Amino acid sequence: MRGRHRHRPSALARRRARAGMGFVAPNLAAVAVFMLFPLGFSLYLSFQHWDLFRPMRFTGLGNYRQLLGDPLFYIALRNTAVFTVLTLAPTVLISLGVAAALNRRVRGIGLFRTLAFLPLVASTVAMAVVWRFLLTTDYGAVNLALGWFGVKPVPWLSDPGWALVSLSLVTVWKSVPFATVVLLAAMQGIPQTLYEAARIDGAGAWRRFRSITVPLVRGALSFVFVITIINSVQAFDQAYALTDGNGGPETGTYVLGIMLFQNAFRFYEVGYAAALAWVIFALLLVATLVQLWLSRRETEAW
């Protein structure tokens, strides 16, 4: 009996446990209300036919079968894949170079860091509207600047092929600061003694960057890869602001985010839109798992 009483928590420990649960409870409630419930309800909606006005009607896998037979879904999937590729590589390479340039102890580097991070605090919609004026074919500042070098006006937003490139350029401009912050933080955690030893051995700047910096920020690079892919697949606000929400010209910028918005809030096919949202979730889950697996293999190889 004494042994049992000895392991029983004291009154102070119970009060501390109750106090801890009291502090955690609001956060748990917020997660349940704003994350778990919407997730569960959207999954439930994906098996229903609902237009917001009439009662729901159970359709089983009907929404998913309709989605897989919809030609617009494959157009949106192709555009999203191309857009992701056009966004991912420049974002990673540019942010890696900018982070390396900012990871220096030189006079005035704080000012350059501030300027580099300014797009991070700008509203995505406001930024896209500004870029829409800059990329206008006839009087846009970009084409005016290109004209000084004898380049003919580029139909940035009026040609389907160029429109997707323009969307990628705007997204890269917006994505680079966040990726730079992550990579810069990882670089500042690298011991300076490694660079000093490499200098003594005669390694140049490029060799130090390739052999020391890149391997030691591999975890941060993997994170940037995953976040950039997720943001690209979920892209909506910049595409909406650049194309008035139509995915044009024609279907040049008709990405999955635009398709989801149109079906949910223009056509009121809420169940169909929920099914599309879960398909997007499945694609992102697979892409994330593949990236983590590849990153783990590279880490083990090193």
mmCIF file of C-alpha atoms in Angstrom:
data_model
loop_
_atom_site.group_PDB
_atom_site.id
_atom_site.type_symbol
_atom_site.label_atom_id
_atom_site.label_comp_id
_atom_site.label_asym_id
_atom_site.label_seq_id
_atom_site.Cartn_x
_atom_site.Cartn_y
_atom_site.Cartn_z
ATOM 1 C CA MET A 1 0.000 0.000 0.000
ATOM 2 C CA ARG A 2 2.813 2.380 0.819
ATOM 3 C CA GLY A 3 4.363 1.767 -2.597
ATOM 4 C CA ARG A 4 1.124 2.666 -4.329
ATOM 5 C CA HIS A 5 0.713 5.915 -2.381
ATOM 6 C CA ARG A 6 4.329 6.812 -3.060
ATOM 7 C CA HIS A 7 3.756 6.894 -6.872
ATOM 8 C CA ARG A 8 0.472 8.790 -6.678
ATOM 9 C CA PRO A 9 0.872 12.406 -7.964
ATOM 10 C CA SER A 10 0.828 15.055 -5.305
ATOM 11 C CA ALA A 11 -1.816 17.753 -5.042
ATOM 12 C CA LEU A 12 0.693 20.320 -6.364
ATOM 13 C CA ALA A 13 1.444 18.178 -9.414
ATOM 14 C CA ARG A 14 -2.288 17.770 -10.114
ATOM 15 C CA ARG A 15 -2.825 21.532 -9.853
ATOM 16 C CA ARG A 16 0.052 22.140 -12.242
ATOM 17 C CA ALA A 17 -1.368 19.605 -14.685
ATOM 18 C CA ARG A 18 -4.790 21.274 -14.546
ATOM 19 C CA ALA A 19 -3.204 24.685 -15.015
ATOM 20 C CA GLY A 20 -1.246 23.398 -18.019
ATOM 21 C CA MET A 21 -4.397 21.963 -19.563
ATOM 22 C CA GLY A 22 -6.125 25.276 -18.959
ATOM 23 C CA PHE A 23 -3.424 27.152 -20.853
ATOM 24 C CA VAL A 24 -3.397 24.640 -23.708
ATOM 25 C CA ALA A 25 -7.179 24.279 -24.002
ATOM 26 C CA PRO A 26 -7.803 27.549 -25.955
ATOM 27 C CA ASN A 27 -5.204 26.562 -28.542
ATOM 28 C CA LEU A 28 -6.634 23.061 -28.837
ATOM 29 C CA ALA A 29 -10.124 24.524 -29.219
ATOM 30 C CA ALA A 30 -8.904 26.890 -31.939
ATOM 31 C CA VAL A 31 -7.248 24.011 -33.812
ATOM 32 C CA ALA A 32 -10.427 21.940 -33.545
ATOM 33 C CA VAL A 33 -12.726 24.763 -34.675
ATOM 34 C CA PHE A 34 -10.615 26.345 -37.392
ATOM 35 C CA MET A 35 -8.684 23.306 -38.722
ATOM 36 C CA LEU A 36 -10.091 19.913 -37.819
ATOM 37 C CA PHE A 37 -13.754 20.783 -38.293
ATOM 38 C CA PRO A 38 -13.246 22.494 -41.707
ATOM 39 C CA LEU A 39 -11.117 19.558 -42.866
ATOM 40 C CA GLY A 40 -13.709 17.016 -41.814
ATOM 41 C CA PHE A 41 -16.601 19.045 -43.220
ATOM 42 C CA SER A 42 -14.849 19.558 -46.572
ATOM 43 C CA LEU A 43 -14.255 15.805 -46.805
ATOM 44 C CA TYR A 44 -17.953 15.251 -46.074
ATOM 45 C CA LEU A 45 -18.899 17.826 -48.729
ATOM 46 C CA SER A 46 -16.756 16.079 -51.338
ATOM 47 C CA PHE A 47 -19.264 13.206 -51.295
ATOM 48 C CA GLN A 48 -22.274 15.523 -51.593
ATOM 49 C CA HIS A 49 -23.930 17.568 -54.312
ATOM 50 C CA TRP A 50 -24.665 21.017 -52.867
ATOM 51 C CA ASP A 51 -25.211 24.428 -54.435
ATOM 52 C CA LEU A 52 -25.588 26.377 -51.132
ATOM 53 C CA PHE A 53 -29.324 26.849 -51.678
ATOM 54 C CA ARG A 54 -30.881 23.397 -51.878
ATOM 55 C CA PRO A 55 -30.398 20.505 -49.432
ATOM 56 C CA MET A 56 -27.312 18.323 -49.841
ATOM 57 C CA ARG A 57 -27.628 15.157 -51.876
ATOM 58 C CA PHE A 58 -25.245 12.242 -51.331
ATOM 59 C CA THR A 59 -23.388 11.311 -54.523
ATOM 60 C CA GLY A 60 -20.671 8.997 -53.215
ATOM 61 C CA LEU A 61 -17.657 9.145 -55.500
ATOM 62 C CA GLY A 62 -19.627 10.990 -58.173
ATOM 63 C CA ASN A 63 -17.744 14.257 -57.721
ATOM 64 C CA TYR A 64 -14.400 12.480 -58.037
ATOM 65 C CA ARG A 65 -15.498 10.599 -61.163
ATOM 66 C CA GLN A 66 -16.760 13.851 -62.670
ATOM 67 C CA LEU A 67 -13.466 15.534 -61.829
ATOM 68 C CA LEU A 68 -11.366 12.823 -63.460
ATOM 69 C CA GLY A 69 -13.496 13.098 -66.599
ATOM 70 C CA ASP A 70 -13.337 16.901 -66.776
ATOM 71 C CA PRO A 71 -10.962 18.177 -69.514
ATOM 72 C CA LEU A 72 -10.543 21.456 -67.622
ATOM 73 C CA PHE A 73 -9.075 19.555 -64.682
ATOM 74 C CA TYR A 74 -6.241 18.245 -66.831
ATOM 75 C CA ILE A 75 -5.662 21.705 -68.319
ATOM 76 C CA ALA A 76 -5.445 23.140 -64.792
ATOM 77 C CA LEU A 77 -3.212 20.269 -63.685
ATOM 78 C CA ARG A 78 -0.846 20.795 -66.627
ATOM 79 C CA ASN A 79 -0.695 24.565 -66.078
ATOM 80 C CA THR A 80 -0.076 24.084 -62.363
ATOM 81 C CA ALA A 81 2.733 21.606 -63.031
ATOM 82 C CA VAL A 82 4.428 23.946 -65.519
ATOM 83 C CA PHE A 83 3.908 26.893 -63.199
ATOM 84 C CA THR A 84 5.443 24.966 -60.292
ATOM 85 C CA VAL A 85 8.525 24.070 -62.327
ATOM 86 C CA LEU A 86 8.919 27.642 -63.586
ATOM 87 C CA THR A 87 8.632 28.931 -60.024
ATOM 88 C CA LEU A 88 10.568 26.321 -58.057
ATOM 89 C CA ALA A 89 13.980 26.398 -59.738
ATOM 90 C CA PRO A 90 14.371 30.220 -59.911
ATOM 91 C CA THR A 91 13.099 30.665 -56.349
ATOM 92 C CA VAL A 92 15.582 28.186 -54.901
ATOM 93 C CA LEU A 93 18.567 29.358 -56.958
ATOM 94 C CA ILE A 94 17.948 33.078 -56.512
ATOM 95 C CA SER A 95 17.212 32.808 -52.792
ATOM 96 C CA LEU A 96 20.332 30.682 -52.284
ATOM 97 C CA GLY A 97 22.464 33.275 -54.054
ATOM 98 C CA VAL A 98 20.858 36.216 -52.247
ATOM 99 C CA ALA A 99 21.235 34.495 -48.867
ATOM 100 C CA ALA A 100 24.905 33.828 -49.574
ATOM 101 C CA ALA A 101 25.413 37.465 -50.578
ATOM 102 C CA LEU A 102 23.665 38.742 -47.448
ATOM 103 C CA ASN A 103 25.594 36.378 -45.178
ATOM 104 C CA ARG A 104 28.527 38.744 -45.045
ATOM 105 C CA ARG A 105 29.879 41.115 -42.450
ATOM 106 C CA VAL A 106 30.269 44.256 -44.502
ATOM 107 C CA ARG A 107 29.250 47.824 -43.884
ATOM 108 C CA GLY A 108 25.641 48.617 -44.772
ATOM 109 C CA ILE A 109 24.561 44.986 -45.129
ATOM 110 C CA GLY A 110 21.544 45.675 -42.888
ATOM 111 C CA LEU A 111 20.128 48.092 -45.474
ATOM 112 C CA PHE A 112 20.516 45.558 -48.271
ATOM 113 C CA ARG A 113 18.822 42.894 -46.137
ATOM 114 C CA THR A 114 15.883 45.230 -45.533
ATOM 115 C CA LEU A 115 15.505 45.971 -49.245
ATOM 116 C CA ALA A 116 15.717 42.275 -50.097
ATOM 117 C CA PHE A 117 12.975 41.390 -47.617
ATOM 118 C CA LEU A 118 10.527 44.173 -48.575
ATOM 119 C CA PRO A 119 8.406 41.998 -50.927
ATOM 120 C CA LEU A 120 7.778 39.662 -47.995
ATOM 121 C CA VAL A 121 5.610 42.234 -46.207
ATOM 122 C CA ALA A 122 3.696 43.405 -49.289
ATOM 123 C CA SER A 123 0.136 42.240 -49.884
ATOM 124 C CA THR A 124 0.048 39.575 -52.587
ATOM 125 C CA VAL A 125 -3.036 41.039 -54.264
ATOM 126 C CA ALA A 126 -1.689 44.603 -54.186
ATOM 127 C CA MET A 127 1.642 43.363 -55.514
ATOM 128 C CA ALA A 128 -0.078 41.480 -58.341
ATOM 129 C CA VAL A 129 -2.128 44.551 -59.299
ATOM 130 C CA VAL A 130 1.037 46.652 -59.485
ATOM 131 C CA TRP A 131 2.732 44.001 -61.616
ATOM 132 C CA ARG A 132 -0.314 43.933 -63.884
ATOM 133 C CA PHE A 133 0.259 47.586 -64.725
ATOM 134 C CA LEU A 134 3.997 47.033 -65.115
ATOM 135 C CA LEU A 135 3.446 44.157 -67.570
ATOM 136 C CA THR A 136 0.840 45.852 -69.751
ATOM 137 C CA THR A 137 1.787 45.331 -73.389
ATOM 138 C CA ASP A 138 1.353 48.873 -74.703
ATOM 139 C CA TYR A 139 2.402 51.201 -71.878
ATOM 140 C CA GLY A 140 3.830 48.914 -69.211
ATOM 141 C CA ALA A 141 7.111 49.914 -67.619
ATOM 142 C CA VAL A 142 8.709 46.550 -68.394
ATOM 143 C CA ASN A 143 8.093 46.815 -72.139
ATOM 144 C CA LEU A 144 9.154 50.465 -72.121
ATOM 145 C CA ALA A 145 12.449 49.457 -70.531
ATOM 146 C CA LEU A 146 12.906 46.619 -73.033
ATOM 147 C CA GLY A 147 12.235 49.084 -75.857
ATOM 148 C CA TRP A 148 15.344 51.052 -74.855
ATOM 149 C CA PHE A 149 17.359 47.982 -75.876
ATOM 150 C CA GLY A 150 15.485 47.499 -79.145
ATOM 151 C CA VAL A 151 13.271 44.657 -77.898
ATOM 152 C CA LYS A 152 9.742 44.581 -79.306
ATOM 153 C CA PRO A 153 6.804 44.707 -76.855
ATOM 154 C CA VAL A 154 6.194 41.347 -75.216
ATOM 155 C CA PRO A 155 2.542 40.273 -74.735
ATOM 156 C CA TRP A 156 3.097 39.416 -71.088
ATOM 157 C CA LEU A 157 -0.555 39.110 -70.116
ATOM 158 C CA SER A 158 -2.327 38.876 -73.477
ATOM 159 C CA ASP A 159 -0.658 35.724 -74.849
ATOM 160 C CA PRO A 160 -1.479 32.383 -73.155
ATOM 161 C CA GLY A 161 2.131 31.204 -73.147
ATOM 162 C CA TRP A 162 3.609 34.448 -71.878
ATOM 163 C CA ALA A 163 0.858 34.856 -69.271
ATOM 164 C CA LEU A 164 1.988 31.744 -67.386
ATOM 165 C CA VAL A 165 5.594 32.947 -67.550
ATOM 166 C CA SER A 166 4.487 36.329 -66.186
ATOM 167 C CA LEU A 167 2.617 34.644 -63.353
ATOM 168 C CA SER A 168 5.753 32.672 -62.531
ATOM 169 C CA LEU A 169 7.926 35.810 -62.540
ATOM 170 C CA VAL A 170 5.585 37.603 -60.158
ATOM 171 C CA THR A 171 5.429 34.570 -57.862
ATOM 172 C CA VAL A 172 9.222 34.211 -57.808
ATOM 173 C CA TRP A 173 9.555 37.881 -56.916
ATOM 174 C CA LYS A 174 7.156 37.330 -54.013
ATOM 175 C CA SER A 175 8.598 33.973 -52.880
ATOM 176 C CA VAL A 176 12.325 34.752 -52.863
ATOM 177 C CA PRO A 177 12.378 36.864 -49.649
ATOM 178 C CA PHE A 178 10.832 34.128 -47.469
ATOM 179 C CA ALA A 179 13.128 31.472 -48.884
ATOM 180 C CA THR A 180 16.068 33.828 -48.388
ATOM 181 C CA VAL A 181 15.178 34.311 -44.707
ATOM 182 C CA VAL A 182 15.125 30.538 -44.150
ATOM 183 C CA LEU A 183 18.403 29.920 -45.971
ATOM 184 C CA LEU A 184 20.130 32.910 -44.399
ATOM 185 C CA ALA A 185 19.197 31.681 -40.929
ATOM 186 C CA ALA A 186 20.646 28.262 -41.785
ATOM 187 C CA MET A 187 23.839 29.798 -43.147
ATOM 188 C CA GLN A 188 24.390 31.912 -40.047
ATOM 189 C CA GLY A 189 24.342 28.733 -37.984
ATOM 190 C CA ILE A 190 27.377 27.314 -39.800
ATOM 191 C CA PRO A 191 30.545 27.551 -37.666
ATOM 192 C CA GLN A 192 32.996 30.060 -39.070
ATOM 193 C CA THR A 193 35.870 27.754 -38.156
ATOM 194 C CA LEU A 194 34.936 25.522 -41.093
ATOM 195 C CA TYR A 195 35.383 28.402 -43.539
ATOM 196 C CA GLU A 196 38.630 29.440 -41.903
ATOM 197 C CA ALA A 197 39.998 25.900 -42.180
ATOM 198 C CA ALA A 198 38.950 25.780 -45.830
ATOM 199 C CA ARG A 199 40.721 29.094 -46.533
ATOM 200 C CA ILE A 200 43.872 27.750 -44.942
ATOM 201 C CA ASP A 201 43.643 24.693 -47.216
ATOM 202 C CA GLY A 202 43.422 27.031 -50.224
ATOM 203 C CA ALA A 203 39.718 26.587 -51.051
ATOM 204 C CA GLY A 204 38.232 29.473 -53.017
ATOM 205 C CA ALA A 205 34.877 31.150 -52.441
ATOM 206 C CA TRP A 206 33.018 28.884 -54.871
ATOM 207 C CA ARG A 207 34.609 25.743 -53.409
ATOM 208 C CA ARG A 208 33.685 26.823 -49.872
ATOM 209 C CA PHE A 209 30.127 27.534 -50.955
ATOM 210 C CA ARG A 210 29.750 24.209 -52.781
ATOM 211 C CA SER A 211 31.519 22.018 -50.224
ATOM 212 C CA ILE A 212 30.517 23.656 -46.943
ATOM 213 C CA THR A 213 27.507 25.941 -47.299
ATOM 214 C CA VAL A 214 25.252 23.843 -49.534
ATOM 215 C CA PRO A 215 25.690 20.527 -47.648
ATOM 216 C CA LEU A 216 25.127 22.177 -44.257
ATOM 217 C CA VAL A 217 21.930 23.981 -45.330
ATOM 218 C CA ARG A 218 20.452 20.892 -46.988
ATOM 219 C CA GLY A 219 17.674 20.703 -44.388
ATOM 220 C CA ALA A 220 16.670 24.307 -45.011
ATOM 221 C CA LEU A 221 16.838 23.724 -48.772
ATOM 222 C CA SER A 222 14.501 20.753 -48.418
ATOM 223 C CA PHE A 223 12.089 22.923 -46.439
ATOM 224 C CA VAL A 224 12.216 25.644 -49.103
ATOM 225 C CA PHE A 225 11.548 23.039 -51.801
ATOM 226 C CA VAL A 226 8.476 21.724 -50.009
ATOM 227 C CA ILE A 227 7.051 25.141 -49.127
ATOM 228 C CA THR A 228 7.603 26.469 -52.658
ATOM 229 C CA ILE A 229 5.851 23.465 -54.193
ATOM 230 C CA ILE A 230 2.920 23.812 -51.785
ATOM 231 C CA ASN A 231 2.571 27.537 -52.453
ATOM 232 C CA SER A 232 2.792 27.016 -56.221
ATOM 233 C CA VAL A 233 0.138 24.301 -56.307
ATOM 234 C CA GLN A 234 -2.129 26.372 -54.071
ATOM 235 C CA ALA A 235 -1.500 29.614 -55.990
ATOM 236 C CA PHE A 236 -4.662 31.659 -56.345
ATOM 237 C CA ASP A 237 -4.468 35.287 -55.245
ATOM 238 C CA GLN A 238 -1.738 36.394 -57.653
ATOM 239 C CA ALA A 239 -3.346 34.480 -60.539
ATOM 240 C CA TYR A 240 -6.737 35.997 -59.713
ATOM 241 C CA ALA A 241 -5.394 39.554 -59.556
ATOM 242 C CA LEU A 242 -3.433 39.211 -62.793
ATOM 243 C CA THR A 243 -6.282 37.672 -64.828
ATOM 244 C CA ASP A 244 -9.477 38.945 -63.137
ATOM 245 C CA GLY A 245 -10.139 35.449 -61.896
ATOM 246 C CA ASN A 246 -10.749 33.968 -65.340
ATOM 247 C CA GLY A 247 -7.514 32.018 -65.774
ATOM 248 C CA GLY A 248 -6.940 33.763 -69.083
ATOM 249 C CA PRO A 249 -6.031 34.655 -71.655
ATOM 250 C CA GLU A 250 -7.916 31.596 -72.887
ATOM 251 C CA THR A 251 -6.711 28.958 -70.386
ATOM 252 C CA GLY A 252 -3.132 30.227 -70.141
ATOM 253 C CA THR A 253 -3.212 30.761 -66.360
ATOM 254 C CA TYR A 254 -6.057 28.384 -65.527
ATOM 255 C CA VAL A 255 -4.412 26.748 -62.525
ATOM 256 C CA LEU A 256 -5.978 24.522 -59.865
ATOM 257 C CA GLY A 257 -6.596 27.451 -57.511
ATOM 258 C CA ILE A 258 -8.616 29.312 -60.152
ATOM 259 C CA MET A 259 -10.593 26.158 -60.966
ATOM 260 C CA LEU A 260 -11.383 25.630 -57.287
ATOM 261 C CA PHE A 261 -12.535 29.228 -56.859
ATOM 262 C CA GLN A 262 -14.747 29.220 -59.942
ATOM 263 C CA ASN A 263 -16.507 25.981 -59.069
ATOM 264 C CA ALA A 264 -17.095 26.988 -55.459
ATOM 265 C CA PHE A 265 -18.054 30.670 -55.755
ATOM 266 C CA ARG A 266 -19.181 31.172 -59.354
ATOM 267 C CA PHE A 267 -20.844 27.911 -60.308
ATOM 268 C CA TYR A 268 -21.798 27.032 -56.703
ATOM 269 C CA GLU A 269 -20.670 23.439 -57.161
ATOM 270 C CA VAL A 270 -19.474 23.222 -53.572
ATOM 271 C CA GLY A 271 -19.219 19.431 -53.410
ATOM 272 C CA TYR A 272 -17.300 19.342 -56.675
ATOM 273 C CA ALA A 273 -14.939 22.057 -55.402
ATOM 274 C CA ALA A 274 -14.411 20.124 -52.153
ATOM 275 C CA ALA A 275 -13.489 17.012 -54.134
ATOM 276 C CA LEU A 276 -10.991 19.099 -56.124
ATOM 277 C CA ALA A 277 -9.544 20.458 -52.864
ATOM 278 C CA TRP A 278 -8.930 16.938 -51.568
ATOM 279 C CA VAL A 279 -7.328 15.898 -54.850
ATOM 280 C CA ILE A 280 -4.990 18.881 -54.508
ATOM 281 C CA PHE A 281 -4.263 17.791 -50.937
ATOM 282 C CA ALA A 282 -3.426 14.275 -52.134
ATOM 283 C CA LEU A 283 -1.072 15.638 -54.818
ATOM 284 C CA LEU A 284 0.714 17.847 -52.292
ATOM 285 C CA LEU A 285 0.991 14.985 -49.816
ATOM 286 C CA VAL A 286 2.598 12.724 -52.416
ATOM 287 C CA ALA A 287 4.976 15.484 -53.581
ATOM 288 C CA THR A 288 5.980 16.264 -49.984
ATOM 289 C CA LEU A 289 6.600 12.621 -49.099
ATOM 290 C CA VAL A 290 8.704 12.121 -52.241
ATOM 291 C CA GLN A 291 10.760 15.224 -51.459
ATOM 292 C CA LEU A 292 11.318 14.128 -47.852
ATOM 293 C CA TRP A 293 12.334 10.662 -49.013
ATOM 294 C CA LEU A 294 14.810 12.073 -51.523
ATOM 295 C CA SER A 295 16.183 14.455 -48.907
ATOM 296 C CA ARG A 296 16.630 11.611 -46.428
ATOM 297 C CA ARG A 297 18.469 9.515 -49.020
ATOM 298 C CA GLU A 298 20.829 12.397 -49.811
ATOM 299 C CA THR A 299 21.483 12.940 -46.105
ATOM 300 C CA GLU A 300 22.317 9.272 -45.575
ATOM 301 C CA ALA A 301 24.596 9.313 -48.639
ATOM 302 C CA TRP A 302 26.572 12.179 -47.115
#
